[in-house]
Amino acid sequence: VVAKKCPAKKYMLIVAAHGGGYIPLTDLPEAATTRTNRGLLIDDGHNRKLLTVHSLSSGIKNANVRLQTVYMLACMMNNMEYQFELKDLCDYVIASTYSMPGKGGALNVLVEQLSQPNVDIEHALDEYIKADVKSWETDMENPESSVFYTDLTLTRTANIDKLGTMMRQFVDRLCETYTNGTEAQKQAIDSCTARAVKVQENYPYYDVAKYMSSIMSALPEVYDVSFCHQMEETFNSCIAAQYYSTYLTVHHYMVDYS
């Protein structure tokens, strides 16, 4: 309806609600027949049921509009799984790995950036998410010591498929090594898994970049230098921009995709 009444050259969808990551819950009748049932956003106003990722992607596809950007204005949406779910539906995804404040933000900066003549979309989104993260700290007297976990990542979806191919190779080698490798290799994998950085204590979400890096460092005979460099380059090519609250940066709690 919006595209028909207010047609534009570029479209951005802002999905605002309570998020909880890649949760295996269903809500709508059609979700029960899909292979991927993941609760996307919690609806406070309707029996606290969840909108599934299938429902969201179906809605975008049925709109027949190519989205430039999907902004997940909800907590813990910067999951690797969601990047794969959305990669064919938009050019950029904005999402937070940690929790997101319930108020504030800098949408005025987004409007200002996008209204510039001959706007560079990626630059505009970069400036916006930087301003967004900064705006959430404006009322803090000492942001370095105030425990404030928030972040935003801007992802280029065009490069996600290549990253998926690299991750598939990583996982295949990991499983083969854990199944048929030496006892020392298995212990090394177990140690990396036990020390993996968790995004939140009560959720099974881990920093995927740090986990892969620790595994590759522990098993150089499985992941040679060439593979490690290729993985790093491919991973970084997906990330157009990242910003963290001061507390996260000072205490080195920055995370990539979970």
mmCIF file of C-alpha atoms in Angstrom, residues 25-38 49-60 62:
data_model
loop_
_atom_site.group_PDB
_atom_site.id
_atom_site.type_symbol
_atom_site.label_atom_id
_atom_site.label_comp_id
_atom_site.label_asym_id
_atom_site.label_seq_id
_atom_site.Cartn_x
_atom_site.Cartn_y
_atom_site.Cartn_z
ATOM 1 C CA LEU A 25 8.820 -20.467 18.594
ATOM 2 C CA THR A 26 5.757 -20.213 16.328
ATOM 3 C CA ASP A 27 2.718 -18.010 16.342
ATOM 4 C CA LEU A 28 0.815 -17.772 13.082
ATOM 5 C CA PRO A 29 -0.987 -20.751 11.482
ATOM 6 C CA GLU A 30 1.127 -20.718 8.306
ATOM 7 C CA ALA A 31 4.305 -20.901 10.379
ATOM 8 C CA ALA A 32 3.515 -24.474 11.421
ATOM 9 C CA THR A 33 4.058 -25.716 7.863
ATOM 10 C CA THR A 34 7.431 -24.076 7.293
ATOM 11 C CA ARG A 35 10.826 -25.637 7.757
ATOM 12 C CA THR A 36 12.190 -22.646 9.657
ATOM 13 C CA ASN A 37 10.030 -21.675 12.624
ATOM 14 C CA ARG A 38 11.709 -18.816 14.407
ATOM 15 C CA LYS A 49 2.544 -14.047 20.374
ATOM 16 C CA LEU A 50 5.474 -13.838 18.015
ATOM 17 C CA LEU A 51 5.864 -12.760 14.426
ATOM 18 C CA THR A 52 8.005 -15.411 12.758
ATOM 19 C CA VAL A 53 10.819 -14.795 10.335
ATOM 20 C CA HIS A 54 8.781 -16.732 7.752
ATOM 21 C CA SER A 55 5.883 -14.312 8.177
ATOM 22 C CA LEU A 56 8.173 -11.315 7.774
ATOM 23 C CA SER A 57 9.959 -12.639 4.698
ATOM 24 C CA SER A 58 6.658 -13.704 3.130
ATOM 25 C CA GLY A 59 5.265 -10.227 3.668
ATOM 26 C CA ILE A 60 8.296 -8.615 2.031
ATOM 27 C CA ASN A 62 4.392 -10.409 -1.418
#
